[in-house]
């Protein structure tokens, strides 16, 4: 997204740092902006934000925010912004406090928000992703609606930057610029940590989704493409199909790919709301023949972070921690 502000007078360094949702040049902008500069910034309302679904005008600082997707809920939580209402069908463990909080209204399901409840909430800002894009026009009639331009089908290019841009943009909207910049710095440090581990390593990894005994694989142009492009993990599979749920594969495929590291995302655990599976639950002899299995490099990842979210500050940190586990001896 490209953030435009009307009648805004800022120092040149602040303008650079807050040109969020722009393409490129963000890392140097982050480093160039000081905390003192961010603290001194002021906003002239309205703020106009362009995104993939259109243009959203925010006339004043929002006070009743509706989050219709879990990545958005995590952004608000990390910035200390109160959530008036959110979808509550699949809430990850890290923002679990909101699920049982009666002050946070239940707005239905991630892929099918309850429009009557959203309307009754009387929000002054609604946050959505592509999963709710088909409701954009109707939601925009209720309140200003911002679309988070994250690509869930192909994260190969710019995924980490999109997350950081959204942090800075929301920080600007809610007057949390300094906190947002600190969160961006934390993400940068986490990415640096994992790249120090993956760079120069010869191990090749396979990412698979487990769904009731069946498996799907995720390549370089999939929802987990950034694991390879941004985090430096080498792929054991050359497939590059863009996909949200991966390409169906057989156990023979995994055996032939013979990855050094195997990351397993347990979708069944999410959908059935049960603990993530363990190695003891997999009796498949072909998987047990892989180098990853023999050498103890099978990682049953945090399914909430990888499957429900994967594009927010907390989920990225948890995801990176899982990636690092695959390289531990």
XYZ file of N, CA, C and O in Angstrom, residues 23-138:
464
model
N 7.139 0.525 -2.404
C 7.911 -0.623 -2.847
C 9.389 -0.337 -2.730
O 9.941 0.468 -3.473
N 10.040 -1.002 -1.752
C 11.492 -0.930 -1.628
C 11.966 0.219 -0.794
O 11.261 1.160 -0.463
N 13.279 0.188 -0.456
C 13.931 1.287 0.241
C 13.585 1.398 1.697
O 13.924 2.372 2.341
N 12.905 0.377 2.271
C 12.418 0.522 3.634
C 13.490 0.288 4.676
O 13.485 0.927 5.710
N 14.409 -0.633 4.425
C 15.394 -0.963 5.445
C 16.257 0.229 5.799
O 16.493 0.534 6.957
N 16.705 0.974 4.784
C 17.531 2.142 5.049
C 16.727 3.237 5.718
O 17.223 3.993 6.545
N 15.434 3.315 5.374
C 14.575 4.321 5.994
C 14.404 4.047 7.472
O 14.399 4.953 8.298
N 14.256 2.757 7.818
C 14.090 2.392 9.223
C 15.311 2.812 10.026
O 15.204 3.351 11.122
N 16.495 2.555 9.463
C 17.717 2.856 10.195
C 17.947 4.346 10.323
O 18.561 4.818 11.286
N 17.436 5.127 9.363
C 17.728 6.551 9.352
C 16.849 7.352 10.294
O 17.126 8.505 10.598
N 15.744 6.747 10.759
C 14.790 7.497 11.562
C 15.054 7.299 13.039
O 15.108 6.190 13.519
N 15.191 8.362 13.788
C 15.484 8.253 15.218
C 14.208 8.259 16.021
O 13.157 8.679 15.567
N 14.312 7.767 17.238
C 13.148 7.742 18.121
C 12.662 9.150 18.412
O 11.456 9.415 18.469
N 13.567 10.072 18.581
C 13.165 11.437 18.891
C 12.375 12.046 17.754
O 11.420 12.789 17.965
N 12.743 11.718 16.518
C 11.995 12.231 15.373
C 10.582 11.697 15.381
O 9.615 12.425 15.162
N 10.445 10.371 15.643
C 9.120 9.761 15.635
C 8.238 10.343 16.717
O 7.044 10.561 16.525
N 8.826 10.624 17.874
C 8.037 11.143 18.984
C 7.479 12.520 18.677
O 6.381 12.881 19.097
N 8.219 13.302 17.899
C 7.824 14.679 17.647
C 6.796 14.820 16.535
O 6.298 15.899 16.284
N 6.457 13.734 15.863
C 5.582 13.817 14.712
C 4.143 14.108 15.115
O 3.677 13.699 16.156
N 3.475 14.825 14.240
C 2.061 15.121 14.438
C 1.320 14.732 13.167
O 1.911 14.575 12.105
N 0.018 14.590 13.282
C -0.802 14.164 12.149
C -1.851 15.214 11.843
O -2.509 15.719 12.749
N -1.990 15.549 10.596
C -3.108 16.365 10.145
C -4.125 15.428 9.512
O -3.827 14.718 8.547
N -5.286 15.385 10.083
C -6.337 14.519 9.566
C -7.086 15.234 8.447
O -7.186 16.442 8.445
N -7.646 14.469 7.497
C -7.700 13.015 7.406
C -6.408 12.415 6.847
O -5.590 13.102 6.260
N -6.252 11.113 7.048
C -5.184 10.323 6.435
C -5.806 9.504 5.314
O -6.865 8.897 5.494
N -5.174 9.513 4.159
C -5.660 8.748 3.007
C -4.700 7.618 2.708
O -3.502 7.847 2.547
N -5.211 6.408 2.642
C -4.390 5.225 2.403
C -4.890 4.490 1.161
O -6.067 4.141 1.066
N -3.977 4.275 0.226
C -4.300 3.503 -0.967
C -3.878 2.046 -0.757
O -2.815 1.776 -0.215
N -4.717 1.118 -1.200
C -4.414 -0.298 -1.091
C -4.977 -1.021 -2.296
O -5.524 -0.387 -3.208
N -4.848 -2.322 -2.330
C -5.227 -3.092 -3.515
C -6.716 -3.032 -3.845
O -7.099 -3.240 -4.998
N -7.542 -2.764 -2.862
C -8.992 -2.738 -3.103
C -9.536 -1.335 -3.323
O -10.716 -1.181 -3.644
N -8.702 -0.318 -3.137
C -9.186 1.047 -3.330
C -8.444 2.047 -2.466
O -7.253 1.901 -2.185
N -9.170 3.081 -2.042
C -8.604 4.145 -1.211
C -9.469 4.330 0.023
O -10.690 4.394 -0.072
N -8.813 4.398 1.178
C -9.531 4.552 2.447
C -9.139 5.872 3.096
O -7.953 6.175 3.216
N -10.138 6.644 3.493
C -9.917 7.915 4.161
C -10.276 7.776 5.642
O -11.402 7.401 5.981
N -9.306 8.044 6.504
C -9.517 7.984 7.948
C -9.536 9.413 8.462
O -8.527 10.115 8.412
N -10.680 9.860 8.958
C -10.879 11.271 9.306
C -10.362 11.635 10.692
O -10.092 12.803 10.966
N -10.252 10.643 11.568
C -9.761 10.900 12.917
C -9.151 9.621 13.479
O -9.325 8.537 12.894
N -8.450 9.729 14.608
C -7.832 8.558 15.199
C -8.912 7.563 15.640
O -9.787 7.887 16.446
N -8.856 6.343 15.112
C -9.895 5.350 15.431
C -9.887 4.966 16.912
O -8.832 4.862 17.537
N -11.087 4.727 17.435
C -11.237 4.327 18.830
C -11.972 2.998 18.991
O -11.872 2.365 20.036
N -12.707 2.590 17.962
C -13.434 1.320 17.999
C -13.046 0.526 16.748
O -13.616 0.724 15.679
N -12.067 -0.353 16.927
C -11.486 -1.054 15.791
C -11.994 -2.487 15.722
O -12.033 -3.196 16.728
N -12.366 -2.899 14.523
C -12.793 -4.274 14.271
C -11.710 -4.982 13.469
O -11.301 -4.505 12.407
N -11.228 -6.122 13.964
C -10.219 -6.918 13.270
C -10.876 -8.203 12.774
O -11.311 -9.034 13.571
N -10.941 -8.354 11.453
C -11.635 -9.501 10.888
C -10.680 -10.614 10.460
O -11.076 -11.531 9.736
N -9.440 -10.530 10.922
C -8.453 -11.554 10.585
C -7.413 -11.572 11.687
O -7.132 -10.547 12.316
N -6.830 -12.743 11.969
C -5.979 -12.890 13.143
C -4.635 -12.181 13.029
O -4.064 -11.765 14.037
N -4.105 -12.038 11.822
C -2.889 -11.240 11.682
C -3.146 -9.806 12.135
O -2.339 -9.205 12.850
N -4.280 -9.268 11.743
C -4.628 -7.898 12.114
C -4.812 -7.775 13.624
O -4.410 -6.770 14.229
N -5.401 -8.785 14.234
C -5.571 -8.752 15.692
C -4.218 -8.711 16.391
O -4.037 -8.006 17.393
N -3.246 -9.450 15.853
C -1.914 -9.446 16.458
C -1.233 -8.091 16.291
O -0.560 -7.616 17.207
N -1.394 -7.464 15.133
C -0.841 -6.122 14.941
C -1.362 -5.167 16.015
O -0.592 -4.423 16.633
N -2.664 -5.187 16.224
C -3.263 -4.294 17.219
C -2.756 -4.619 18.616
O -2.437 -3.714 19.402
N -2.672 -5.903 18.932
C -2.195 -6.317 20.244
C -0.753 -5.860 20.468
O -0.415 -5.344 21.545
N 0.082 -6.018 19.467
C 1.482 -5.642 19.595
C 1.671 -4.133 19.720
O 2.646 -3.665 20.318
N 0.746 -3.375 19.180
C 0.819 -1.919 19.274
C 0.037 -1.368 20.468
O -0.018 -0.159 20.667
N -0.566 -2.257 21.243
C -1.314 -1.809 22.413
C -2.577 -1.056 22.074
O -3.019 -0.182 22.831
N -3.190 -1.410 20.943
C -4.429 -0.756 20.509
C -5.621 -1.615 20.940
O -5.672 -2.807 20.617
N -6.580 -1.064 21.670
C -7.749 -1.837 22.092
C -8.520 -2.392 20.894
O -8.658 -1.721 19.867
N -9.012 -3.592 21.032
C -9.809 -4.237 19.988
C -11.262 -4.249 20.437
O -11.598 -4.845 21.460
N -12.118 -3.591 19.674
C -13.534 -3.541 20.032
C -14.251 -4.824 19.651
O -15.171 -5.273 20.337
N -13.841 -5.417 18.531
C -14.454 -6.654 18.079
C -13.534 -7.376 17.119
O -12.734 -6.758 16.427
N -13.645 -8.712 17.119
C -12.824 -9.512 16.211
C -13.495 -10.844 15.947
O -14.363 -11.285 16.709
N -13.098 -11.487 14.859
C -13.607 -12.826 14.585
C -12.968 -13.780 15.591
O -11.805 -13.633 15.952
N -13.739 -14.758 16.037
C -13.252 -15.606 17.127
C -13.367 -17.101 16.851
O -13.303 -17.914 17.770
N -13.495 -17.500 15.578
C -13.631 -18.928 15.314
C -12.312 -19.679 15.491
O -12.279 -20.778 16.029
N -11.187 -19.069 15.037
C -9.881 -19.694 15.220
C -8.914 -18.639 15.736
O -8.329 -17.875 14.970
N -8.759 -18.608 17.054
C -7.891 -17.615 17.688
C -6.594 -18.301 18.114
O -6.626 -19.258 18.886
N -5.443 -17.838 17.622
C -4.156 -18.440 18.010
C -3.903 -18.312 19.510
O -4.544 -17.514 20.198
N -2.944 -19.069 19.998
C -2.658 -19.044 21.428
C -2.076 -17.704 21.876
O -2.289 -17.286 23.020
N -1.375 -16.982 20.986
C -0.725 -15.754 21.452
C -1.677 -14.586 21.690
O -1.382 -13.752 22.543
N -2.806 -14.456 20.971
C -3.787 -13.445 21.384
C -5.019 -14.080 22.034
O -6.128 -13.560 21.935
N -4.837 -15.222 22.696
C -5.973 -15.989 23.221
C -6.788 -15.218 24.253
O -7.959 -15.511 24.463
N -6.170 -14.213 24.899
C -6.881 -13.472 25.938
C -8.131 -12.782 25.400
O -9.087 -12.530 26.137
N -8.134 -12.487 24.093
C -9.281 -11.780 23.521
C -10.478 -12.705 23.287
O -11.613 -12.231 23.217
N -10.222 -13.988 23.133
C -11.318 -14.910 22.804
C -12.366 -14.959 23.897
O -13.576 -14.976 23.618
N -11.921 -14.951 25.152
C -12.856 -15.044 26.270
C -13.185 -13.690 26.891
O -13.931 -13.624 27.875
N -12.663 -12.638 26.322
C -12.908 -11.296 26.858
C -14.274 -10.789 26.389
O -14.474 -10.545 25.196
N -15.231 -10.630 27.301
C -16.573 -10.194 26.885
C -16.599 -8.769 26.333
O -17.549 -8.398 25.640
N -15.560 -7.995 26.630
C -15.510 -6.630 26.100
C -15.138 -6.597 24.626
O -15.348 -5.580 23.958
N -14.583 -7.701 24.135
C -14.228 -7.813 22.714
C -15.322 -8.618 22.025
O -15.464 -9.823 22.243
N -16.102 -7.949 21.225
C -17.259 -8.577 20.595
C -16.847 -9.646 19.587
O -15.862 -9.500 18.860
N -17.602 -10.730 19.566
C -17.364 -11.825 18.627
C -18.025 -11.474 17.294
O -19.249 -11.352 17.205
N -17.194 -11.336 16.258
C -17.698 -10.910 14.949
C -17.809 -12.053 13.952
O -17.872 -11.824 12.747
N -17.839 -13.286 14.460
C -18.064 -14.412 13.571
C -16.793 -15.120 13.150
O -15.870 -15.292 13.942
N -16.757 -15.530 11.866
C -15.674 -16.369 11.357
C -14.737 -15.579 10.448
O -15.133 -14.581 9.840
N -13.503 -16.062 10.346
C -12.498 -15.383 9.535
C -12.944 -15.272 8.080
O -12.869 -14.193 7.482
N -13.399 -16.364 7.493
C -13.787 -16.327 6.077
C -15.232 -15.877 5.891
O -15.642 -15.576 4.769
N -15.998 -15.818 6.988
C -17.388 -15.377 6.884
C -17.763 -14.560 8.117
O -18.479 -15.026 9.010
N -17.286 -13.307 8.188
C -17.646 -12.469 9.339
C -19.142 -12.219 9.397
O -19.823 -12.194 8.370
N -19.640 -12.051 10.615
C -21.060 -11.789 10.818
C -21.302 -10.299 10.594
O -20.984 -9.464 11.451
N -21.874 -9.974 9.443
C -22.019 -8.575 9.054
C -22.972 -7.816 9.980
O -22.787 -6.623 10.220
N -23.969 -8.496 10.503
C -24.893 -7.833 11.425
C -24.169 -7.412 12.702
O -24.388 -6.314 13.223
N -23.289 -8.295 13.199
C -22.538 -7.962 14.408
C -21.537 -6.838 14.139
O -21.313 -5.978 14.997
N -20.913 -6.875 12.978
C -19.975 -5.801 12.625
C -20.708 -4.469 12.593
O -20.230 -3.466 13.130
N -21.869 -4.450 11.992
C -22.662 -3.217 11.908
C -23.075 -2.753 13.304
O -23.005 -1.551 13.626
N -23.504 -3.695 14.143
C -23.955 -3.343 15.501
C -22.805 -2.829 16.360
O -23.021 -2.046 17.295
N -21.582 -3.228 16.054
C -20.415 -2.780 16.812
C -20.157 -1.292 16.634
O -19.578 -0.646 17.504
N -20.584 -0.758 15.518
C -20.369 0.643 15.151
C -18.877 1.006 15.221
O -18.470 1.946 15.906
N -18.036 0.266 14.476
C -16.602 0.554 14.488
C -16.294 1.831 13.726
O -17.090 2.273 12.871
N -15.146 2.437 14.021
C -14.707 3.575 13.215
C -13.500 3.210 12.352
O -12.961 4.052 11.632
N -13.091 1.919 12.407
C -12.087 1.389 11.486
C -12.227 -0.133 11.458
O -12.400 -0.767 12.492
N -12.163 -0.699 10.252
C -12.239 -2.144 10.062
C -10.986 -2.594 9.335
O -10.600 -2.007 8.322
N -10.340 -3.633 9.855
C -9.118 -4.160 9.259
C -9.385 -5.531 8.656
O -9.910 -6.420 9.334
N -9.003 -5.709 7.372
C -9.254 -6.971 6.679
C -8.024 -7.381 5.862
O -7.091 -6.595 5.684
N -8.061 -8.622 5.368
C -7.078 -9.106 4.416
C -7.829 -9.641 3.199
O -9.055 -9.478 3.092
N -7.124 -10.331 2.321
C -7.769 -10.883 1.124
C -8.840 -11.912 1.469
O -9.736 -12.176 0.660
N -8.779 -12.490 2.669
C -9.759 -13.497 3.070
C -11.150 -12.901 3.257
O -12.145 -13.624 3.242
N -11.217 -11.590 3.454
C -12.507 -10.910 3.605
C -12.763 -9.907 2.467
O -13.669 -9.090 2.557
N -11.951 -9.996 1.426
C -12.019 -8.997 0.353
C -13.388 -8.931 -0.315
O -13.821 -7.856 -0.765
N -14.090 -10.058 -0.369
C -15.403 -10.055 -1.016
C -16.432 -9.239 -0.237
O -17.503 -8.923 -0.764
N -16.113 -8.877 0.999
C -17.030 -8.057 1.810
C -16.605 -6.580 1.846
O -17.213 -5.791 2.573
N -15.588 -6.244 1.093
C -14.995 -4.907 1.214
C -16.011 -3.779 0.999
O -16.083 -2.829 1.795
N -16.802 -3.849 -0.041
C -17.750 -2.776 -0.332
C -18.773 -2.611 0.776
O -19.065 -1.494 1.223
N -19.316 -3.729 1.242
C -20.313 -3.674 2.308
C -19.703 -3.157 3.607
O -20.312 -2.350 4.322
